[in-house]
PDB file of N, CA and C in Angstrom:
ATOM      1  N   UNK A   1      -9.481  16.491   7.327  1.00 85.00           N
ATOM      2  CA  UNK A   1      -9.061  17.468   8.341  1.00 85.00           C
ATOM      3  C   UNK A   1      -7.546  17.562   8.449  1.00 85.00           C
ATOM      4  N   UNK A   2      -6.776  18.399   9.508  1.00 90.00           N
ATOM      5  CA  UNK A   2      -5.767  18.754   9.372  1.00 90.00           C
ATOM      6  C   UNK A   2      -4.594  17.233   9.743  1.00 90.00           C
ATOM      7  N   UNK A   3      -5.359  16.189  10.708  1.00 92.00           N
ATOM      8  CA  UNK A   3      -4.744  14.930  10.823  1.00 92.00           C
ATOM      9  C   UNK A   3      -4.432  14.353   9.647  1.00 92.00           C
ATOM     10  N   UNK A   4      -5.390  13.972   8.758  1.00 91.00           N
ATOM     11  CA  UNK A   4      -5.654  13.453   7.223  1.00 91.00           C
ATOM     12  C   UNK A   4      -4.585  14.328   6.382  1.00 91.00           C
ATOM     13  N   UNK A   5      -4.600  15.280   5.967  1.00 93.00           N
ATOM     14  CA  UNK A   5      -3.435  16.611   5.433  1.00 93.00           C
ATOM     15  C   UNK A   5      -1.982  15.942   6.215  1.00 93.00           C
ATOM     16  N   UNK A   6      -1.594  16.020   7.753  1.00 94.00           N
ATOM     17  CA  UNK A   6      -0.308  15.800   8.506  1.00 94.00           C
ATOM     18  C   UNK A   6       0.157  14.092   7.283  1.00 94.00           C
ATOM     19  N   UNK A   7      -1.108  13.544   7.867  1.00 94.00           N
ATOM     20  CA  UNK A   7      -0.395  12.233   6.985  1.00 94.00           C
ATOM     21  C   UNK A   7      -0.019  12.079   6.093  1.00 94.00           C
ATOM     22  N   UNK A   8      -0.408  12.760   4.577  1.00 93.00           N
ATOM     23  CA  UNK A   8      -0.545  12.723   3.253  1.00 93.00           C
ATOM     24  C   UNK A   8       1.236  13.396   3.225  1.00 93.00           C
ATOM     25  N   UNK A   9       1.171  14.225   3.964  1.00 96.00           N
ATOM     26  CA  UNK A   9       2.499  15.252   4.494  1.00 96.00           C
ATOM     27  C   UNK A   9       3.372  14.102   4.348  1.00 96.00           C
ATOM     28  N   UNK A  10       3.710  13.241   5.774  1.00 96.00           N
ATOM     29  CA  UNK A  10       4.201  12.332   6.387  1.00 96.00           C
ATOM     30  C   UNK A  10       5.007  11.098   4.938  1.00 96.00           C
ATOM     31  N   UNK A  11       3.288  10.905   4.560  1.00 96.00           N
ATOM     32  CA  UNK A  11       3.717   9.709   3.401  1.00 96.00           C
ATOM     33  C   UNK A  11       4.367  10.530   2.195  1.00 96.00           C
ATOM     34  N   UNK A  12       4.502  11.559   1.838  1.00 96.00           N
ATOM     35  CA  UNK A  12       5.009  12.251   0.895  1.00 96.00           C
ATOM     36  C   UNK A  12       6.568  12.018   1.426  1.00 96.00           C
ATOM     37  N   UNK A  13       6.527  12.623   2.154  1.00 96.00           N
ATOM     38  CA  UNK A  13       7.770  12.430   3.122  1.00 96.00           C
ATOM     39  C   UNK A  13       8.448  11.276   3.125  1.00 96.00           C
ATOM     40  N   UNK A  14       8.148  10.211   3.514  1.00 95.00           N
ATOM     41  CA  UNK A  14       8.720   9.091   3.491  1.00 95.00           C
ATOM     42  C   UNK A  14       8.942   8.379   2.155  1.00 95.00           C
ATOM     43  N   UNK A  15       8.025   8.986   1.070  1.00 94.00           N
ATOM     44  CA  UNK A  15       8.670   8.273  -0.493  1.00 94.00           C
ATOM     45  C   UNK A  15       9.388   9.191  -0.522  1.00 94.00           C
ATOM     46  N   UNK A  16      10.127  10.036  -0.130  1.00 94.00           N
ATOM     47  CA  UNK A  16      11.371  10.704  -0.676  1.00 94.00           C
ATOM     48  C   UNK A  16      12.333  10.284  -0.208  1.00 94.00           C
ATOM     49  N   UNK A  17      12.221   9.952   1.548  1.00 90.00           N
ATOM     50  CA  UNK A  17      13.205   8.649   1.979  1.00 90.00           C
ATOM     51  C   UNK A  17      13.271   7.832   1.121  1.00 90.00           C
ATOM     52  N   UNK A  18      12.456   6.961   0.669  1.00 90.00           N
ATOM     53  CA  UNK A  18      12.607   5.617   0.447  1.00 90.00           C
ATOM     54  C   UNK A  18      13.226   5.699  -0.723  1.00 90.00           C
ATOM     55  N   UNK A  19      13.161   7.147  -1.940  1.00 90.00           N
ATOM     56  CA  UNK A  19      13.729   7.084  -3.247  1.00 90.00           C
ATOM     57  C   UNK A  19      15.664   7.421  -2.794  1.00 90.00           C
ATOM     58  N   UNK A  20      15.728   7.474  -1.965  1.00 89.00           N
ATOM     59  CA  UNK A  20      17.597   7.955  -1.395  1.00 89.00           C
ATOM     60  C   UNK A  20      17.830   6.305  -0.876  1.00 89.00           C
ATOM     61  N   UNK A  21      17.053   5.479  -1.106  1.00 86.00           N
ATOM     62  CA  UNK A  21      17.648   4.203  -0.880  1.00 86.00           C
ATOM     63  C   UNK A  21      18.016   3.154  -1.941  1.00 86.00           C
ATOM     64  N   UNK A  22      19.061   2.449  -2.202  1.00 85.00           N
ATOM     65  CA  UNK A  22      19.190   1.345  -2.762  1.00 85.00           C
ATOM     66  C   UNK A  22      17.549   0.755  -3.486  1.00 85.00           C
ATOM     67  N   UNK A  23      17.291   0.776  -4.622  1.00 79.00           N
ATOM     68  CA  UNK A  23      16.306   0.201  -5.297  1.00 79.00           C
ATOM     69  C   UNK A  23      16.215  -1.605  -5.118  1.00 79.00           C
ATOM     70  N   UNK A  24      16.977  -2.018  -4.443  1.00 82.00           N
ATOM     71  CA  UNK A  24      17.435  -3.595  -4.077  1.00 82.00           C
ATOM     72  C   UNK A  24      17.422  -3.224  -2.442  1.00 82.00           C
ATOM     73  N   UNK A  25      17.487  -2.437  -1.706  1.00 86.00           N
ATOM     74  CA  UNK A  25      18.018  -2.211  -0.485  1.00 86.00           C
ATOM     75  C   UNK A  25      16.181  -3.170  -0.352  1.00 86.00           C
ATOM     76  N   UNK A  26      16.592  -4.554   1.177  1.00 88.00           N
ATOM     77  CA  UNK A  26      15.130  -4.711   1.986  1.00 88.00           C
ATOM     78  C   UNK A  26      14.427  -3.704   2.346  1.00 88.00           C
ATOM     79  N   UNK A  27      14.999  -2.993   2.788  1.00 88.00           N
ATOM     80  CA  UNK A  27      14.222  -1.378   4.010  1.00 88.00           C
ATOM     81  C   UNK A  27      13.759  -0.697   2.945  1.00 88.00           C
ATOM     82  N   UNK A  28      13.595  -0.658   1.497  1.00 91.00           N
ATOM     83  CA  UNK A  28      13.154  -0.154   0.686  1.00 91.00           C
ATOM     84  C   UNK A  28      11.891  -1.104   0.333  1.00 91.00           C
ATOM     85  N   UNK A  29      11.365  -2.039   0.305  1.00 91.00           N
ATOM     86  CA  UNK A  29      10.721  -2.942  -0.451  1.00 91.00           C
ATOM     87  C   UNK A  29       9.851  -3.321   1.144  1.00 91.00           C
ATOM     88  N   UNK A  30      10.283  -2.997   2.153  1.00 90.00           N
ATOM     89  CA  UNK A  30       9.286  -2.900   3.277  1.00 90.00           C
ATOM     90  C   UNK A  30       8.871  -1.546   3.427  1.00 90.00           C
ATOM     91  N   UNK A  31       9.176  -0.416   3.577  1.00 92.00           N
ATOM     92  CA  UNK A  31       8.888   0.880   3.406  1.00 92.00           C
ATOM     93  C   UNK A  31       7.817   0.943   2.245  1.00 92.00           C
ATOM     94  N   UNK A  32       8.043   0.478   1.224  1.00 94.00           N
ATOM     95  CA  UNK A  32       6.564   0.741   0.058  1.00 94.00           C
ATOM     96  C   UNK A  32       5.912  -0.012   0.363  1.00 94.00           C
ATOM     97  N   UNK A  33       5.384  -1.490   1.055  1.00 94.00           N
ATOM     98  CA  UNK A  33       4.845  -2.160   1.134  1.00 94.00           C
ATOM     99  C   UNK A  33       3.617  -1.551   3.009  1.00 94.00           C
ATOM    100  N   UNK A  34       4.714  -1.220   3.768  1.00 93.00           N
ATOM    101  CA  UNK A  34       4.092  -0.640   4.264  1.00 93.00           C
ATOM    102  C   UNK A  34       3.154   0.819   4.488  1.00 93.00           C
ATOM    103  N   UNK A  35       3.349   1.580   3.517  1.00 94.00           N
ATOM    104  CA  UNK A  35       3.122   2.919   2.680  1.00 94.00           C
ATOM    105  C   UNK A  35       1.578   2.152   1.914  1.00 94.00           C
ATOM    106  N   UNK A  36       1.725   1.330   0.973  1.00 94.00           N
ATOM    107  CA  UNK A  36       0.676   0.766   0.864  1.00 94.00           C
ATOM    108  C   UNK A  36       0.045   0.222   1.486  1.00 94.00           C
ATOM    109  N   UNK A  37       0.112  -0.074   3.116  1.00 93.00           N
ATOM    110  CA  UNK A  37      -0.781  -0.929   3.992  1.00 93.00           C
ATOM    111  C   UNK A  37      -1.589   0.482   4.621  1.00 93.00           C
ATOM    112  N   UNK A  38      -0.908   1.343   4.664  1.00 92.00           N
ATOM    113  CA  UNK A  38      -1.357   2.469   5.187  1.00 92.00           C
ATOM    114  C   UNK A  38      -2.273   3.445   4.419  1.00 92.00           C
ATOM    115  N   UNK A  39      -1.557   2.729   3.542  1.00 91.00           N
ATOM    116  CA  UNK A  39      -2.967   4.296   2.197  1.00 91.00           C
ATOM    117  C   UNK A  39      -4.221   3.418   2.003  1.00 91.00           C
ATOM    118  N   UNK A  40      -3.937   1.822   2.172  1.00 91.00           N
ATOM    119  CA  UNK A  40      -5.181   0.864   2.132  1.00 91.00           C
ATOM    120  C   UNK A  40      -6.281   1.255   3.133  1.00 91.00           C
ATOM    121  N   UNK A  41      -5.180   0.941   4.583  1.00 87.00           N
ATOM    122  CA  UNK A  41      -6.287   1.637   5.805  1.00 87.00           C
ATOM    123  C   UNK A  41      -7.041   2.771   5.412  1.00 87.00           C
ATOM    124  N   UNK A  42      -6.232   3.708   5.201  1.00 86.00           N
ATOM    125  CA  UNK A  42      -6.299   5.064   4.721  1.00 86.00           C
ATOM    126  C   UNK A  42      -8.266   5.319   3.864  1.00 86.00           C
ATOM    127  N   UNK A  43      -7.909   4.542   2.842  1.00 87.00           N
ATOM    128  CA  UNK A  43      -8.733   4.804   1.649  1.00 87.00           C
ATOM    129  C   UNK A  43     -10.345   3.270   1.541  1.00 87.00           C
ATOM    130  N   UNK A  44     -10.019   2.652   2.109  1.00 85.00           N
ATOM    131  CA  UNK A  44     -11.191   1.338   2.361  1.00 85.00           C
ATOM    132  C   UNK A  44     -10.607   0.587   3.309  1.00 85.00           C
ATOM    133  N   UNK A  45     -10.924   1.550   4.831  1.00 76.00           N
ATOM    134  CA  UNK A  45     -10.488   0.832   5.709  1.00 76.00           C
ATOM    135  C   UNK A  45     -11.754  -0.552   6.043  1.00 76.00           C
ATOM    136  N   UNK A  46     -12.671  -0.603   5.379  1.00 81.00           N
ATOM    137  CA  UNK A  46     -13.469  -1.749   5.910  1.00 81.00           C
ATOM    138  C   UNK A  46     -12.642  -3.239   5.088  1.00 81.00           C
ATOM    139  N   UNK A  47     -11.648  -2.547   3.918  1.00 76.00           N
ATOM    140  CA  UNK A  47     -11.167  -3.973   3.205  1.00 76.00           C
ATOM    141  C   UNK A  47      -9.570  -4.448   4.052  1.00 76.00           C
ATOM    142  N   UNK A  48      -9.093  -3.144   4.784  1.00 73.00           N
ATOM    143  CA  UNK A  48      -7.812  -3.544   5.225  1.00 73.00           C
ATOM    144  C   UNK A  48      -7.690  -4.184   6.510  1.00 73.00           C
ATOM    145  N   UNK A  49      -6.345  -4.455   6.794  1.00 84.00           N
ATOM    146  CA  UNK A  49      -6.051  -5.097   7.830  1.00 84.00           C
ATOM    147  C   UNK A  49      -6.209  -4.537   8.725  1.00 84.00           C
ATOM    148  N   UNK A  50      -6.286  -5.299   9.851  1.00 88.00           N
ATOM    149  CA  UNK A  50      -6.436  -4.986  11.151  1.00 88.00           C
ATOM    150  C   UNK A  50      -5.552  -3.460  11.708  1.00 88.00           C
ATOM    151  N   UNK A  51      -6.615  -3.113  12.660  1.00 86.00           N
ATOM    152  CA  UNK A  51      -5.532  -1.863  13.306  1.00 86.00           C
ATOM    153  C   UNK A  51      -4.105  -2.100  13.854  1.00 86.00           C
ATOM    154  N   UNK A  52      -4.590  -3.355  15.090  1.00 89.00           N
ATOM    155  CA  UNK A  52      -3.471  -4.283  15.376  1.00 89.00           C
ATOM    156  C   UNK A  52      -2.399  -4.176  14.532  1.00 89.00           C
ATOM    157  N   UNK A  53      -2.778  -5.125  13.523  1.00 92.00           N
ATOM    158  CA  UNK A  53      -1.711  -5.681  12.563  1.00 92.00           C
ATOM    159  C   UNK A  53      -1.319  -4.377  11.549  1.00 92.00           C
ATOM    160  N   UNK A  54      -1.687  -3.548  11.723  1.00 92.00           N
ATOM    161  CA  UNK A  54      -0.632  -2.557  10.821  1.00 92.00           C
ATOM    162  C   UNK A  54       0.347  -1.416  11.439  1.00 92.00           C
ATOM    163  N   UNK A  55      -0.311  -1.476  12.973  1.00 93.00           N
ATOM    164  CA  UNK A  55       0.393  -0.283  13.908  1.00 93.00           C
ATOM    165  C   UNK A  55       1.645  -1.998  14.605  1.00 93.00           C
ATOM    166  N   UNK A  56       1.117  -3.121  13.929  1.00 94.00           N
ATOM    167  CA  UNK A  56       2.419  -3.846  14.924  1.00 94.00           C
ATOM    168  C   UNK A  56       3.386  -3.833  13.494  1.00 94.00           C
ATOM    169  N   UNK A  57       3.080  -3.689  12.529  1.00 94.00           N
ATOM    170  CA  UNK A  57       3.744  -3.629  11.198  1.00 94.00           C
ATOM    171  C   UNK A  57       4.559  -2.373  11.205  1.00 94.00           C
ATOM    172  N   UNK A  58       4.112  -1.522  11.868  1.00 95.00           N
ATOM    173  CA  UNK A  58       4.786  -0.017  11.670  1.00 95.00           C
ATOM    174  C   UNK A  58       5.664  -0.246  12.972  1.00 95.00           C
ATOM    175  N   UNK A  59       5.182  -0.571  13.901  1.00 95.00           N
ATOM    176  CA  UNK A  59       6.446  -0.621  15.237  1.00 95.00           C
ATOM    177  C   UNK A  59       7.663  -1.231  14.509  1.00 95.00           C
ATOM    178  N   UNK A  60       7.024  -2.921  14.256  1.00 94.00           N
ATOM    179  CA  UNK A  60       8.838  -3.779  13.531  1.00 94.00           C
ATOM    180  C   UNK A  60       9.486  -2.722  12.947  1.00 94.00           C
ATOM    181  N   UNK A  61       8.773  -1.943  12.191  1.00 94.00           N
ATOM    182  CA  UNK A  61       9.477  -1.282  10.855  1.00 94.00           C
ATOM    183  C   UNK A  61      10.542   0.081  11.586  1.00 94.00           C
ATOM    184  N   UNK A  62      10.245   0.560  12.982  1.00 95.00           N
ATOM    185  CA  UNK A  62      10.443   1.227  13.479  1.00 95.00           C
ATOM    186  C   UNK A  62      11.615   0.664  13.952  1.00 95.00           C
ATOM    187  N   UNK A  63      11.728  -0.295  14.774  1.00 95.00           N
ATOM    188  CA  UNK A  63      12.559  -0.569  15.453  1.00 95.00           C
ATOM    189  C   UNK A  63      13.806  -0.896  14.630  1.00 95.00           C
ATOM    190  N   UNK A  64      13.604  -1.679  13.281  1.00 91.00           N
ATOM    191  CA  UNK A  64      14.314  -2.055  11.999  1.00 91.00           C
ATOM    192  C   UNK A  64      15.140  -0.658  11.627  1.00 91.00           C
ATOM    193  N   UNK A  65      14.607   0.525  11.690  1.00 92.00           N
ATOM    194  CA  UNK A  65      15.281   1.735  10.867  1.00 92.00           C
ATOM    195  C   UNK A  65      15.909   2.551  11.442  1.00 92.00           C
ATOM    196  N   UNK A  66      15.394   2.442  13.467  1.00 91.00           N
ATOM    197  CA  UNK A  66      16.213   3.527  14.075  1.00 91.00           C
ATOM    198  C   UNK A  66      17.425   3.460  13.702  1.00 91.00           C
ATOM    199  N   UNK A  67      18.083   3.025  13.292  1.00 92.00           N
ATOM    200  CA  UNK A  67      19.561   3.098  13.564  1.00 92.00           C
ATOM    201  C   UNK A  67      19.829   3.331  11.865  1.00 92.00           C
ATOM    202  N   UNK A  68      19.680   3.113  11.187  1.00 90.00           N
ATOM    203  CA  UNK A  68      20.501   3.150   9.818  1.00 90.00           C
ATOM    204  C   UNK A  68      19.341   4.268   8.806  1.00 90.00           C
ATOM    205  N   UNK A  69      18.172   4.235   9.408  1.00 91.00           N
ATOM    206  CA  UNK A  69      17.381   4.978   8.876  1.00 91.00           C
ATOM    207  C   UNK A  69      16.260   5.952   9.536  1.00 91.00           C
ATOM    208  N   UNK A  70      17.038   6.643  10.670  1.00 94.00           N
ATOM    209  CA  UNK A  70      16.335   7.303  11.422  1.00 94.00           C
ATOM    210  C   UNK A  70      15.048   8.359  11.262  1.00 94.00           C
ATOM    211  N   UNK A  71      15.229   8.666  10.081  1.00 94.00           N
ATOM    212  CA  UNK A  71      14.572   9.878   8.995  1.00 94.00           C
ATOM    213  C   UNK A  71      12.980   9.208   8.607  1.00 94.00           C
ATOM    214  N   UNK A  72      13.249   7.556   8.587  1.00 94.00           N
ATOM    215  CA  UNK A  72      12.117   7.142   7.880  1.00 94.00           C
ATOM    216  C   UNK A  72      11.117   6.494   9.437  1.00 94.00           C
ATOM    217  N   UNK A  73      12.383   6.275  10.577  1.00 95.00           N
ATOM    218  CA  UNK A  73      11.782   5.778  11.534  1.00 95.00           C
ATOM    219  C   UNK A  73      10.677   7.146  12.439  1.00 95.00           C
ATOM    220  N   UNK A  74      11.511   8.228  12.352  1.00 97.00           N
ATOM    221  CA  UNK A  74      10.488   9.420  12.749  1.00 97.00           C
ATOM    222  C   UNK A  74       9.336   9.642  12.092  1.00 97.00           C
ATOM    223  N   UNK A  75       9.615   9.192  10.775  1.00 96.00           N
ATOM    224  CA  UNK A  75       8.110   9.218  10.170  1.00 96.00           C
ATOM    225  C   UNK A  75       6.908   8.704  10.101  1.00 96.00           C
ATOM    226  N   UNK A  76       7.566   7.277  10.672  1.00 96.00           N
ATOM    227  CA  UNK A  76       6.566   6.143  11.106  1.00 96.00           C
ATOM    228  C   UNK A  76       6.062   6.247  12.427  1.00 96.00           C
ATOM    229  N   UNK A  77       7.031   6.728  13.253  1.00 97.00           N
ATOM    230  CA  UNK A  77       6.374   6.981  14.725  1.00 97.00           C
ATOM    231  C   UNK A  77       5.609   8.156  14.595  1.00 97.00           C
ATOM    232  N   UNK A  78       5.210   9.053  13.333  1.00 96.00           N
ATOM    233  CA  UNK A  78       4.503  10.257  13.526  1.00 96.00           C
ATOM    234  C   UNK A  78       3.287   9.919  12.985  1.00 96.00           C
ATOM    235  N   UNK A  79       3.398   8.793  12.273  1.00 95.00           N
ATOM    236  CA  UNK A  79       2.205   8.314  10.830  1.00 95.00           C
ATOM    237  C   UNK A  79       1.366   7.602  12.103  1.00 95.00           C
ATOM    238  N   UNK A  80       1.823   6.828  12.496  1.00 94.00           N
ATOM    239  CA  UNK A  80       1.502   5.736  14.015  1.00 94.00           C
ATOM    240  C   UNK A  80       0.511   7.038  14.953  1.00 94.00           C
ATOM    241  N   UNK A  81       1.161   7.714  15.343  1.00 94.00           N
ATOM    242  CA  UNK A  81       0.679   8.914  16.468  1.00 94.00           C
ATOM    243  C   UNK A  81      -1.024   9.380  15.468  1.00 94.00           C
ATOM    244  N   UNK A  82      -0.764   9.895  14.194  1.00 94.00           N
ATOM    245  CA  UNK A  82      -1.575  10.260  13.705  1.00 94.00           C
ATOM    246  C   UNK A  82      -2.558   9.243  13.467  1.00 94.00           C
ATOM    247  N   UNK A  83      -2.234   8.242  12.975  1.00 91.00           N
ATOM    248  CA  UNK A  83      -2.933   7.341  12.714  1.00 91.00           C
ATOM    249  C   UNK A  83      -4.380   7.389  13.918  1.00 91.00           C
ATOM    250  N   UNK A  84      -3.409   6.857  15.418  1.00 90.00           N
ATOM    251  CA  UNK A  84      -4.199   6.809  16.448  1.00 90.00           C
ATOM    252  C   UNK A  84      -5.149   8.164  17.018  1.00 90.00           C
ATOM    253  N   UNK A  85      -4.762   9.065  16.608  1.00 90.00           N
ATOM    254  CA  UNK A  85      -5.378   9.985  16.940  1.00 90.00           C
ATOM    255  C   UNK A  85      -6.894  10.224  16.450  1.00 90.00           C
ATOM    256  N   UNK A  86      -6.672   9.616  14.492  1.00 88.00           N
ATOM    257  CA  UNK A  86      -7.718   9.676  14.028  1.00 88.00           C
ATOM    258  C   UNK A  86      -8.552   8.307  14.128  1.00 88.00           C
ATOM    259  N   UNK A  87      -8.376   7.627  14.721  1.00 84.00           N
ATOM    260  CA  UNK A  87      -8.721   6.572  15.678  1.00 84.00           C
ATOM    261  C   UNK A  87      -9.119   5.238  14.563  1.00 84.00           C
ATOM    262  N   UNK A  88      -7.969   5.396  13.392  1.00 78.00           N
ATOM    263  CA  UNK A  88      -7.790   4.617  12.324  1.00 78.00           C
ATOM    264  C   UNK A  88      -7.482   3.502  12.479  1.00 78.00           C
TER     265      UNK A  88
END
């Protein structure tokens, strides 16, 4: 549905952030790691982690980027929103 579509959006979105970063940069190597926690939920959510533990994975990551990476932090607070909506 159109939630599922917003996200695919979202994560498209955010690997284009993450390719304008330092290939060594941390905030790069947490950004794909969390991108993959999310397409996990995403795609066999009965094998992934907890809801908990990936919306508290996306907050750190949030709070980590407002400032130097604001672009990737809006994306996470939108992926987060969607996420919950589709009650993922």
């Amino acid at each position: 549905g159109m939630d599922r579509q917003r996200l695919h959006q979202d994560l498209t979105e955010l690997r284009q952030e993450l390719e304008g970063l330092p290939t060594d940069a941390e905030a790069r190597q947490r950004l794909l790691a969390l991108i993959r926690r999310i397409e996990t939920r995403l795609d066999v959510p009965s094998a992934a982690e907890s809801r908990e533990s990936l919306v508290g994975g996306i907050d750190e990551a949030i709070a980590e980027f407002e400032v130097e990476h604001p672009r990737a932090a809006l994306l996470l607070q939108r992926i987060v929103h969607t996420l919950s909506s589709m009650g993922i």
